[in-house]
Amino acid sequence: MDHFNAANEIQDLQYFGEFGGVNPSISDSSTYTFLSAKTMFDTFEGNADGCYLYSRHSSPMNLYLSQALAKMENTEAANVTASGMGAITSVLLQLCKSGDHLISSRTIYGGTYAFLKNFLPSFNIQTSFVDICNFESIKKAITPQTRVIYCESVSNPLLEVADLRRLSEICKQYNLKLIVDNTFAPLSISPTLLGADIVIHSLTKFINGSSDTVGGVYCGSQEFINDTKNVNTGACMLLGPTMDSFRSASILKNMRTLHIRMKQHSYNAMYLAERFEKDGLKVTYPGLKSHKSHELMKSMIHEEYGFGGLLTLDVGTVEKANELMELMQHENLGYLAVSLGFYKTLFSCSGSSTSSEIPEEERTAIGISDGLIRFSIGLDHDIERTYRKMKECMKKTGVLESENISIF
Ligand code: PLP
């Protein structure tokens, strides 16, 4: 597994723009001319390589970004979309038709959960939500109609780690596709090396890294990508979540520093998690030995990128969580905002924000308590300084016992 190095794959891509530029030229067109009517017909039929038809189908810049992401995930091909949800919905609607069934981890991003739980049933597609660590219950949930097992490599917001090797064995045994949302662990985990068939990202997060756009991608075999773009039957072609060329150009440029950013996010998150744990706080971070999937994650990651930039802190109540987050924002330690992968730390209370689509009883059952704060740790240059300031906020709000409150 370790001979594959995604950062080298991205670094080795070479571009010559239309005028010799070091970046590919942005093609600012929604439609493309043909010198002969026959070539236009062949392009519609999918038989004219190198020709563009219409930018909802494909465009030069989107293909460049897709190619870089396919390199990163070690797949034959990829297709970028206007959002992570655009990727998730296209993939699932391509693979599951009326009467089909899928199995999903019960701890996933709230929007994905809502799509599976509330939206797909109206197309007669049912989902069983399972504990993704319980292989027996997964096997029990499989029916002749099951097509897919869906999970997040590291789950939002509970940071539960999916054993992709075991899941892929089950998928092979029952002829299912393993779809992995790898948004929380780009570069760190390479799901296809562990047996995944399709890898999805919300590019909105670490990969773009500047919180200025939404975007998504799915990576898989050339055949699958072609299927999703088929003009007659392709879910992505027909649903139309197309990324704009200007956005794909900026995401491609940001992606080139992803390896440096991921190391810093992980370093900073590990630093804080270790200290918070020593302080006696209820912290969850897969890099900590106390995390139930620490060893599993260790066996799945490219270690140089660490255990990721997310950690959670359970401060008991939503009131306490809000008080702490407001104070931390006031002290310029980050922003009270959803999303992740920004240069500044972002914090939000998952139960009342990005997981609010999951009904309260289910949130409680899976462990998303009201006082759970999800932190996306930033690229802070001096994380020790950040830690000291965060600790003061915790003392001031009573999250930590305050023996000696110092001045900021
Ligand atoms: N997958 C995960 C793990 C997410 O956290 C999110 C968004 O928060 C998404 C998918 C959806 O991505 P987007 O907001 O880009 O549509």
Short mmCIF file of C-alpha atoms and ligand atoms in Angstrom, two decimals:
data_model
loop_
_atom_site.label_atom_id
_atom_site.label_comp_id
_atom_site.label_asym_id
_atom_site.label_seq_id
_atom_site.Cartn_x
_atom_site.Cartn_y
_atom_site.Cartn_z
CA MET A 1 0.00 0.00 0.00
CA ASP A 2 2.77 2.44 0.84
CA HIS A 3 4.31 2.56 -2.61
CA PHE A 4 1.30 4.61 -3.73
CA ASN A 5 1.82 8.25 -2.93
CA ALA A 6 -1.09 10.49 -3.84
CA ALA A 7 0.86 13.72 -3.31
CA ASN A 8 3.47 12.60 -5.87
CA GLU A 9 0.71 11.74 -8.30
CA ILE A 10 -0.70 15.26 -8.01
CA GLN A 11 2.75 16.88 -8.16
CA ASP A 12 3.65 14.94 -11.29
CA LEU A 13 0.74 16.22 -13.35
CA GLN A 14 2.15 18.57 -15.96
CA TYR A 15 0.19 21.34 -17.62
CA PHE A 16 0.81 23.53 -20.63
CA GLY A 17 -1.94 26.10 -20.97
CA GLU A 18 -3.21 27.21 -24.36
CA PHE A 19 -0.63 30.00 -24.47
CA GLY A 20 2.10 28.08 -22.67
CA GLY A 21 0.81 29.02 -19.24
CA VAL A 22 1.79 26.88 -16.24
CA ASN A 23 -1.89 26.44 -15.45
CA PRO A 24 -4.41 25.01 -17.87
CA SER A 25 -6.40 27.70 -19.68
CA ILE A 26 -9.94 28.13 -18.48
CA SER A 27 -12.42 27.46 -21.22
CA ASP A 28 -15.11 30.05 -20.77
CA SER A 29 -17.78 28.38 -22.88
CA SER A 30 -20.91 26.40 -22.29
CA THR A 31 -21.03 25.05 -25.83
CA TYR A 32 -18.48 24.02 -28.47
CA THR A 33 -18.31 24.23 -32.24
CA PHE A 34 -17.81 21.33 -34.63
CA LEU A 35 -16.21 21.63 -38.03
CA SER A 36 -18.38 18.81 -39.31
CA ALA A 37 -21.91 17.74 -38.43
CA LYS A 38 -20.77 14.11 -38.36
CA THR A 39 -18.33 14.79 -35.51
CA MET A 40 -21.17 16.38 -33.55
CA PHE A 41 -23.26 13.24 -34.04
CA ASP A 42 -20.32 11.01 -33.04
CA THR A 43 -19.76 13.11 -29.93
CA PHE A 44 -23.39 12.62 -28.88
CA GLU A 45 -22.92 8.90 -29.34
CA GLY A 46 -19.79 9.08 -27.17
CA ASN A 47 -17.51 8.14 -30.08
CA ALA A 48 -15.42 11.27 -30.64
CA ASP A 49 -12.51 11.41 -28.20
CA GLY A 50 -11.14 14.84 -27.36
CA CYS A 51 -14.25 16.69 -28.54
CA TYR A 52 -16.46 18.72 -26.25
CA LEU A 53 -20.16 19.07 -26.72
CA TYR A 54 -21.74 21.03 -23.95
CA SER A 55 -20.34 21.92 -20.55
CA ARG A 56 -22.96 20.11 -18.48
CA HIS A 57 -21.52 16.95 -20.01
CA SER A 58 -17.86 17.86 -19.73
CA SER A 59 -15.52 20.81 -20.06
CA PRO A 60 -11.74 21.00 -20.32
CA MET A 61 -11.14 22.46 -16.86
CA ASN A 62 -13.51 20.04 -15.15
CA LEU A 63 -11.68 17.20 -16.83
CA TYR A 64 -8.34 18.52 -15.56
CA LEU A 65 -9.62 18.72 -12.01
CA SER A 66 -11.29 15.31 -12.32
CA GLN A 67 -8.03 13.84 -13.58
CA ALA A 68 -6.09 15.22 -10.60
CA LEU A 69 -8.67 13.79 -8.19
CA ALA A 70 -8.62 10.41 -9.92
CA LYS A 71 -4.84 10.42 -9.48
CA MET A 72 -5.29 11.26 -5.82
CA GLU A 73 -7.74 8.41 -5.25
CA ASN A 74 -5.95 5.93 -7.50
CA THR A 75 -8.96 5.39 -9.76
CA GLU A 76 -9.22 5.26 -13.55
CA ALA A 77 -11.45 8.33 -13.71
CA ALA A 78 -13.47 10.86 -11.73
CA ASN A 79 -16.16 13.45 -12.28
CA VAL A 80 -16.44 16.76 -10.45
CA THR A 81 -19.81 18.17 -9.40
CA ALA A 82 -21.18 21.43 -8.09
CA SER A 83 -21.32 20.14 -4.50
CA GLY A 84 -20.59 17.09 -2.41
CA MET A 85 -24.31 16.34 -2.34
CA GLY A 86 -24.31 16.57 -6.15
CA ALA A 87 -21.74 13.76 -6.17
CA ILE A 88 -23.49 11.63 -3.54
CA THR A 89 -26.93 11.87 -5.14
CA SER A 90 -25.61 11.21 -8.65
CA VAL A 91 -23.71 8.11 -7.57
CA LEU A 92 -26.58 6.64 -5.57
CA LEU A 93 -29.19 7.32 -8.21
CA GLN A 94 -26.94 5.78 -10.85
CA LEU A 95 -26.51 2.57 -8.88
CA CYS A 96 -29.91 2.18 -7.21
CA LYS A 97 -33.20 2.00 -9.08
CA SER A 98 -36.81 1.51 -7.98
CA GLY A 99 -37.07 -1.60 -5.78
CA ASP A 100 -33.40 -1.55 -4.79
CA HIS A 101 -32.05 -1.44 -1.27
CA LEU A 102 -28.88 -0.07 0.22
CA ILE A 103 -27.07 -0.31 3.49
CA SER A 104 -25.61 2.78 5.08
CA SER A 105 -23.68 3.56 8.18
CA ARG A 106 -25.97 5.29 10.67
CA THR A 107 -23.33 7.89 11.48
CA ILE A 108 -23.01 9.99 8.36
CA TYR A 109 -23.35 13.62 7.35
CA GLY A 110 -26.90 14.88 8.07
CA GLY A 111 -27.60 15.84 4.44
CA THR A 112 -26.71 12.37 3.19
CA TYR A 113 -28.81 10.86 5.95
CA ALA A 114 -31.80 13.02 4.95
CA PHE A 115 -31.39 12.03 1.29
CA LEU A 116 -31.37 8.33 2.13
CA LYS A 117 -34.06 8.48 4.78
CA ASN A 118 -36.51 11.05 3.39
CA PHE A 119 -35.89 11.42 -0.33
CA LEU A 120 -35.01 8.02 -1.79
CA PRO A 121 -38.09 6.19 -0.43
CA SER A 122 -40.27 8.27 -2.80
CA PHE A 123 -38.32 6.56 -5.62
CA ASN A 124 -38.97 3.20 -3.93
CA ILE A 125 -35.35 2.89 -2.81
CA GLN A 126 -34.99 1.84 0.84
CA THR A 127 -32.03 2.15 3.18
CA SER A 128 -31.09 0.12 6.25
CA PHE A 129 -28.99 2.16 8.67
CA VAL A 130 -26.49 0.01 10.53
CA ASP A 131 -23.67 0.24 13.02
CA ILE A 132 -20.84 0.14 10.49
CA CYS A 133 -18.55 -1.56 13.01
CA ASN A 134 -20.95 -4.48 13.50
CA PHE A 135 -20.28 -6.82 10.56
CA GLU A 136 -22.87 -9.38 11.63
CA SER A 137 -25.67 -6.79 11.60
CA ILE A 138 -24.47 -5.60 8.19
CA LYS A 139 -24.63 -9.12 6.79
CA LYS A 140 -28.08 -9.62 8.32
CA ALA A 141 -29.33 -6.46 6.60
CA ILE A 142 -28.31 -7.67 3.12
CA THR A 143 -31.22 -8.71 0.90
CA PRO A 144 -31.35 -9.86 -2.75
CA GLN A 145 -32.24 -6.22 -3.59
CA THR A 146 -29.18 -4.72 -1.88
CA ARG A 147 -26.83 -2.95 -4.27
CA VAL A 148 -24.55 -0.82 -2.16
CA ILE A 149 -22.83 -0.39 1.19
CA TYR A 150 -22.33 3.31 1.90
CA CYS A 151 -20.14 4.81 4.61
CA GLU A 152 -17.77 7.62 5.48
CA SER A 153 -14.14 6.60 6.03
CA VAL A 154 -14.15 8.77 9.16
CA SER A 155 -17.69 9.73 10.07
CA ASN A 156 -19.26 13.14 10.53
CA PRO A 157 -19.39 14.15 13.36
CA LEU A 158 -18.60 11.14 15.57
CA LEU A 159 -15.24 10.32 13.97
CA GLU A 160 -16.15 6.66 13.80
CA VAL A 161 -13.73 4.81 11.53
CA ALA A 162 -15.06 2.30 8.97
CA ASP A 163 -13.01 -0.87 8.51
CA LEU A 164 -12.84 -0.60 4.74
CA ARG A 165 -10.95 -3.90 4.30
CA ARG A 166 -13.66 -5.87 6.09
CA LEU A 167 -16.47 -3.98 4.37
CA SER A 168 -14.96 -4.61 0.96
CA GLU A 169 -14.71 -8.34 1.74
CA ILE A 170 -18.43 -8.35 2.53
CA CYS A 171 -19.16 -6.41 -0.67
CA LYS A 172 -17.18 -8.88 -2.76
CA GLN A 173 -18.90 -11.83 -1.12
CA TYR A 174 -22.39 -10.44 -1.86
CA ASN A 175 -21.57 -8.64 -5.10
CA LEU A 176 -22.23 -5.15 -3.75
CA LYS A 177 -20.49 -1.85 -4.43
CA LEU A 178 -18.61 -0.20 -1.58
CA ILE A 179 -19.03 3.57 -1.71
CA VAL A 180 -16.88 5.62 0.63
CA ASP A 181 -17.21 9.31 1.41
CA ASN A 182 -13.59 10.25 2.18
CA THR A 183 -14.21 13.95 2.88
CA PHE A 184 -12.67 13.82 6.37
CA ALA A 185 -9.48 11.99 5.37
CA PRO A 186 -8.12 13.09 1.98
CA LEU A 187 -4.56 11.81 1.31
CA SER A 188 -4.56 10.17 4.72
CA ILE A 189 -6.82 7.29 3.65
CA SER A 190 -6.86 5.86 0.12
CA PRO A 191 -10.12 3.87 0.14
CA THR A 192 -9.54 2.11 -3.19
CA LEU A 193 -6.33 0.56 -1.86
CA LEU A 194 -8.48 -0.98 0.87
CA GLY A 195 -11.14 -2.26 -1.53
CA ALA A 196 -13.61 0.60 -2.11
CA ASP A 197 -15.25 0.79 -5.55
CA ILE A 198 -16.23 4.45 -5.56
CA VAL A 199 -14.77 7.31 -3.52
CA ILE A 200 -16.65 10.56 -2.95
CA HIS A 201 -15.49 13.91 -1.58
CA SER A 202 -17.10 17.16 -0.69
CA LEU A 203 -14.40 19.38 -2.24
CA THR A 204 -15.89 22.21 -0.19
CA LYS A 205 -13.80 21.02 2.77
CA PHE A 206 -10.08 20.17 3.00
CA ILE A 207 -9.42 19.69 -0.70
CA ASN A 208 -10.31 23.24 -1.65
CA GLY A 209 -9.40 24.44 1.81
CA SER A 210 -10.36 28.10 1.53
CA SER A 211 -14.09 27.99 2.33
CA ASP A 212 -14.89 30.03 -0.78
CA THR A 213 -16.79 27.45 -2.80
CA VAL A 214 -18.84 24.29 -2.71
CA GLY A 215 -17.86 21.36 -4.88
CA GLY A 216 -17.81 17.60 -5.04
CA VAL A 217 -16.33 14.64 -6.86
CA TYR A 218 -16.82 10.92 -7.32
CA CYS A 219 -13.92 8.72 -8.38
CA GLY A 220 -14.26 5.24 -9.86
CA SER A 221 -13.80 3.10 -12.94
CA GLN A 222 -13.91 4.74 -16.38
CA GLU A 223 -16.97 2.64 -17.16
CA PHE A 224 -18.86 3.91 -14.12
CA ILE A 225 -17.93 7.54 -14.76
CA ASN A 226 -19.05 7.19 -18.38
CA ASP A 227 -22.34 5.66 -17.21
CA THR A 228 -23.07 8.67 -15.00
CA LYS A 229 -22.39 11.01 -17.95
CA ASN A 230 -24.39 9.10 -20.53
CA VAL A 231 -26.71 11.53 -22.35
CA ASN A 232 -29.65 9.12 -22.13
CA THR A 233 -29.27 7.41 -18.77
CA GLY A 234 -26.51 9.15 -16.79
CA ALA A 235 -27.63 10.44 -13.38
CA CYS A 236 -25.11 13.26 -13.34
CA MET A 237 -25.77 14.29 -16.93
CA LEU A 238 -29.52 14.32 -16.37
CA LEU A 239 -29.68 15.77 -12.86
CA GLY A 240 -27.13 18.40 -13.89
CA PRO A 241 -24.98 19.26 -10.83
CA THR A 242 -22.26 20.78 -12.99
CA MET A 243 -19.28 22.58 -11.55
CA ASP A 244 -18.38 25.92 -13.08
CA SER A 245 -15.02 26.04 -14.91
CA PHE A 246 -13.74 29.01 -12.93
CA ARG A 247 -14.37 27.14 -9.72
CA SER A 248 -12.67 23.99 -10.91
CA ALA A 249 -9.64 26.07 -11.90
CA SER A 250 -9.35 27.54 -8.41
CA ILE A 251 -9.91 24.19 -6.69
CA LEU A 252 -7.19 22.60 -8.85
CA LYS A 253 -4.72 25.27 -7.76
CA ASN A 254 -5.62 24.90 -4.08
CA MET A 255 -5.34 21.13 -4.29
CA ARG A 256 -1.61 21.38 -4.95
CA THR A 257 -0.94 22.39 -1.35
CA LEU A 258 -3.27 19.82 0.18
CA HIS A 259 -0.41 17.58 1.38
CA ILE A 260 1.18 20.40 3.36
CA ARG A 261 -2.15 21.54 4.81
CA MET A 262 -3.27 18.06 5.86
CA LYS A 263 -0.07 17.52 7.81
CA GLN A 264 -0.55 20.80 9.67
CA HIS A 265 -4.26 20.23 10.35
CA SER A 266 -3.44 16.80 11.77
CA TYR A 267 -0.46 18.00 13.79
CA ASN A 268 -2.52 20.76 15.38
CA ALA A 269 -5.52 18.53 16.06
CA MET A 270 -3.31 15.89 17.68
CA TYR A 271 -1.63 18.53 19.83
CA LEU A 272 -4.93 19.88 21.13
CA ALA A 273 -6.54 16.45 21.55
CA GLU A 274 -3.68 15.20 23.69
CA ARG A 275 -3.75 18.25 25.91
CA PHE A 276 -7.54 18.36 26.23
CA GLU A 277 -7.49 14.70 27.22
CA LYS A 278 -4.83 15.36 29.89
CA ASP A 279 -6.99 18.20 31.17
CA GLY A 280 -9.76 15.67 31.76
CA LEU A 281 -12.08 16.87 28.97
CA LYS A 282 -14.30 14.48 27.00
CA VAL A 283 -12.40 14.66 23.73
CA THR A 284 -12.72 12.31 20.77
CA TYR A 285 -9.91 12.12 18.23
CA PRO A 286 -8.89 8.99 16.32
CA GLY A 287 -5.22 9.81 16.91
CA LEU A 288 -5.67 9.22 20.64
CA LYS A 289 -5.01 5.73 21.95
CA SER A 290 -8.27 6.03 23.89
CA HIS A 291 -10.27 6.22 20.63
CA LYS A 292 -11.98 2.89 20.01
CA SER A 293 -10.76 2.75 16.40
CA HIS A 294 -7.27 4.13 16.94
CA GLU A 295 -5.47 0.94 15.91
CA LEU A 296 -7.81 0.39 12.97
CA MET A 297 -7.27 3.90 11.66
CA LYS A 298 -3.52 3.55 12.15
CA SER A 299 -3.61 0.46 9.95
CA MET A 300 -5.50 2.35 7.23
CA ILE A 301 -3.70 5.69 6.95
CA HIS A 302 -0.61 6.94 5.20
CA GLU A 303 0.94 7.95 8.50
CA GLU A 304 2.64 11.13 7.31
CA TYR A 305 -0.80 12.76 7.04
CA GLY A 306 -1.85 11.75 10.51
CA PHE A 307 -5.33 11.27 11.88
CA GLY A 308 -7.00 14.33 10.39
CA GLY A 309 -8.05 17.79 11.43
CA LEU A 310 -11.30 17.04 13.25
CA LEU A 311 -11.94 16.44 16.89
CA THR A 312 -15.01 16.63 19.09
CA LEU A 313 -15.49 17.83 22.62
CA ASP A 314 -18.53 16.96 24.69
CA VAL A 315 -19.20 19.78 27.13
CA GLY A 316 -22.50 18.38 28.44
CA THR A 317 -25.19 20.84 27.41
CA VAL A 318 -26.00 22.91 24.37
CA GLU A 319 -26.01 26.06 26.56
CA LYS A 320 -22.46 25.41 27.72
CA ALA A 321 -21.38 24.59 24.19
CA ASN A 322 -22.86 27.84 22.86
CA GLU A 323 -21.27 29.88 25.63
CA LEU A 324 -17.86 28.35 24.95
CA MET A 325 -18.10 28.75 21.17
CA GLU A 326 -19.18 32.38 21.42
CA LEU A 327 -16.30 33.16 23.76
CA MET A 328 -13.76 31.37 21.56
CA GLN A 329 -14.97 33.35 18.56
CA HIS A 330 -14.77 36.57 20.56
CA GLU A 331 -11.18 35.72 21.45
CA ASN A 332 -10.43 35.14 17.75
CA LEU A 333 -9.64 31.44 18.16
CA GLY A 334 -11.82 30.50 15.24
CA TYR A 335 -15.31 30.93 13.87
CA LEU A 336 -18.65 29.63 15.05
CA ALA A 337 -19.42 28.12 11.67
CA VAL A 338 -20.24 24.79 10.07
CA SER A 339 -17.98 23.15 7.49
CA LEU A 340 -14.34 22.14 7.80
CA GLY A 341 -10.88 22.36 6.33
CA PHE A 342 -10.39 26.13 6.68
CA TYR A 343 -7.14 27.84 7.77
CA LYS A 344 -8.89 29.05 10.89
CA THR A 345 -10.53 26.68 13.35
CA LEU A 346 -14.27 26.24 12.82
CA PHE A 347 -16.57 24.99 15.55
CA SER A 348 -20.24 24.11 15.66
CA CYS A 349 -22.62 22.13 17.77
CA SER A 350 -23.41 19.15 15.54
CA GLY A 351 -26.77 18.21 17.08
CA SER A 352 -28.26 21.62 16.34
CA SER A 353 -26.52 22.16 12.98
CA THR A 354 -25.02 19.68 10.52
CA SER A 355 -26.64 16.64 12.12
CA SER A 356 -29.99 18.26 12.93
CA GLU A 357 -31.62 16.26 10.10
CA ILE A 358 -31.10 13.14 12.23
CA PRO A 359 -34.05 12.85 14.65
CA GLU A 360 -33.24 13.50 18.31
CA GLU A 361 -33.80 9.91 19.53
CA GLU A 362 -31.49 8.57 16.83
CA ARG A 363 -28.87 11.21 17.62
CA THR A 364 -28.96 10.15 21.25
CA ALA A 365 -28.79 6.45 20.32
CA ILE A 366 -25.66 6.93 18.20
CA GLY A 367 -23.96 9.30 20.62
CA ILE A 368 -24.44 12.79 19.19
CA SER A 369 -25.18 14.52 22.47
CA ASP A 370 -26.52 18.08 22.66
CA GLY A 371 -23.25 19.40 24.06
CA LEU A 372 -21.04 17.87 21.38
CA ILE A 373 -18.88 20.48 19.68
CA ARG A 374 -17.18 19.54 16.43
CA PHE A 375 -13.89 21.33 15.84
CA SER A 376 -12.19 21.57 12.48
CA ILE A 377 -8.74 22.57 13.64
CA GLY A 378 -7.06 25.27 11.59
CA LEU A 379 -3.53 25.76 10.30
CA ASP A 380 -2.46 27.81 13.35
CA HIS A 381 1.25 28.50 13.28
CA ASP A 382 1.58 28.47 17.07
CA ILE A 383 -0.78 25.79 18.34
CA GLU A 384 0.59 26.03 21.87
CA ARG A 385 -0.60 29.65 22.02
CA THR A 386 -4.00 28.52 20.70
CA TYR A 387 -4.19 25.82 23.33
CA ARG A 388 -3.46 28.24 26.15
CA LYS A 389 -6.14 30.63 24.95
CA MET A 390 -8.70 27.86 24.47
CA LYS A 391 -8.01 26.61 27.95
CA GLU A 392 -8.69 30.06 29.36
CA CYS A 393 -12.04 30.11 27.55
CA MET A 394 -12.85 26.72 29.00
CA LYS A 395 -12.04 27.91 32.49
CA LYS A 396 -14.04 31.10 32.08
CA THR A 397 -17.12 29.20 30.95
CA GLY A 398 -16.75 26.52 33.61
CA VAL A 399 -16.08 23.75 31.07
CA LEU A 400 -12.82 23.30 32.97
CA GLU A 401 -12.35 23.80 36.70
CA SER A 402 -10.82 27.28 37.09
CA GLU A 403 -8.02 27.16 39.67
CA ASN A 404 -6.16 30.15 38.28
CA ILE A 405 -7.67 32.18 35.47
CA SER A 406 -5.05 34.30 33.79
CA ILE A 407 -5.57 37.29 31.54
CA PHE A 408 -5.51 36.78 27.78
N1 PLP B 1 -19.96 14.50 3.04
C1 PLP B 1 -19.54 14.96 4.23
C2 PLP B 1 -18.77 14.05 5.13
C3 PLP B 1 -19.83 16.26 4.62
O1 PLP B 1 -19.41 16.71 5.81
C4 PLP B 1 -20.58 17.10 3.74
C5 PLP B 1 -20.93 18.49 4.10
O2 PLP B 1 -20.84 18.94 5.19
C6 PLP B 1 -21.01 16.57 2.53
C7 PLP B 1 -20.67 15.28 2.19
C8 PLP B 1 -21.83 17.40 1.57
O3 PLP B 1 -20.99 18.23 0.84
P1 PLP B 1 -21.45 19.63 0.18
O4 PLP B 1 -21.82 20.54 1.31
O5 PLP B 1 -20.23 20.07 -0.58
O6 PLP B 1 -22.61 19.34 -0.70
#
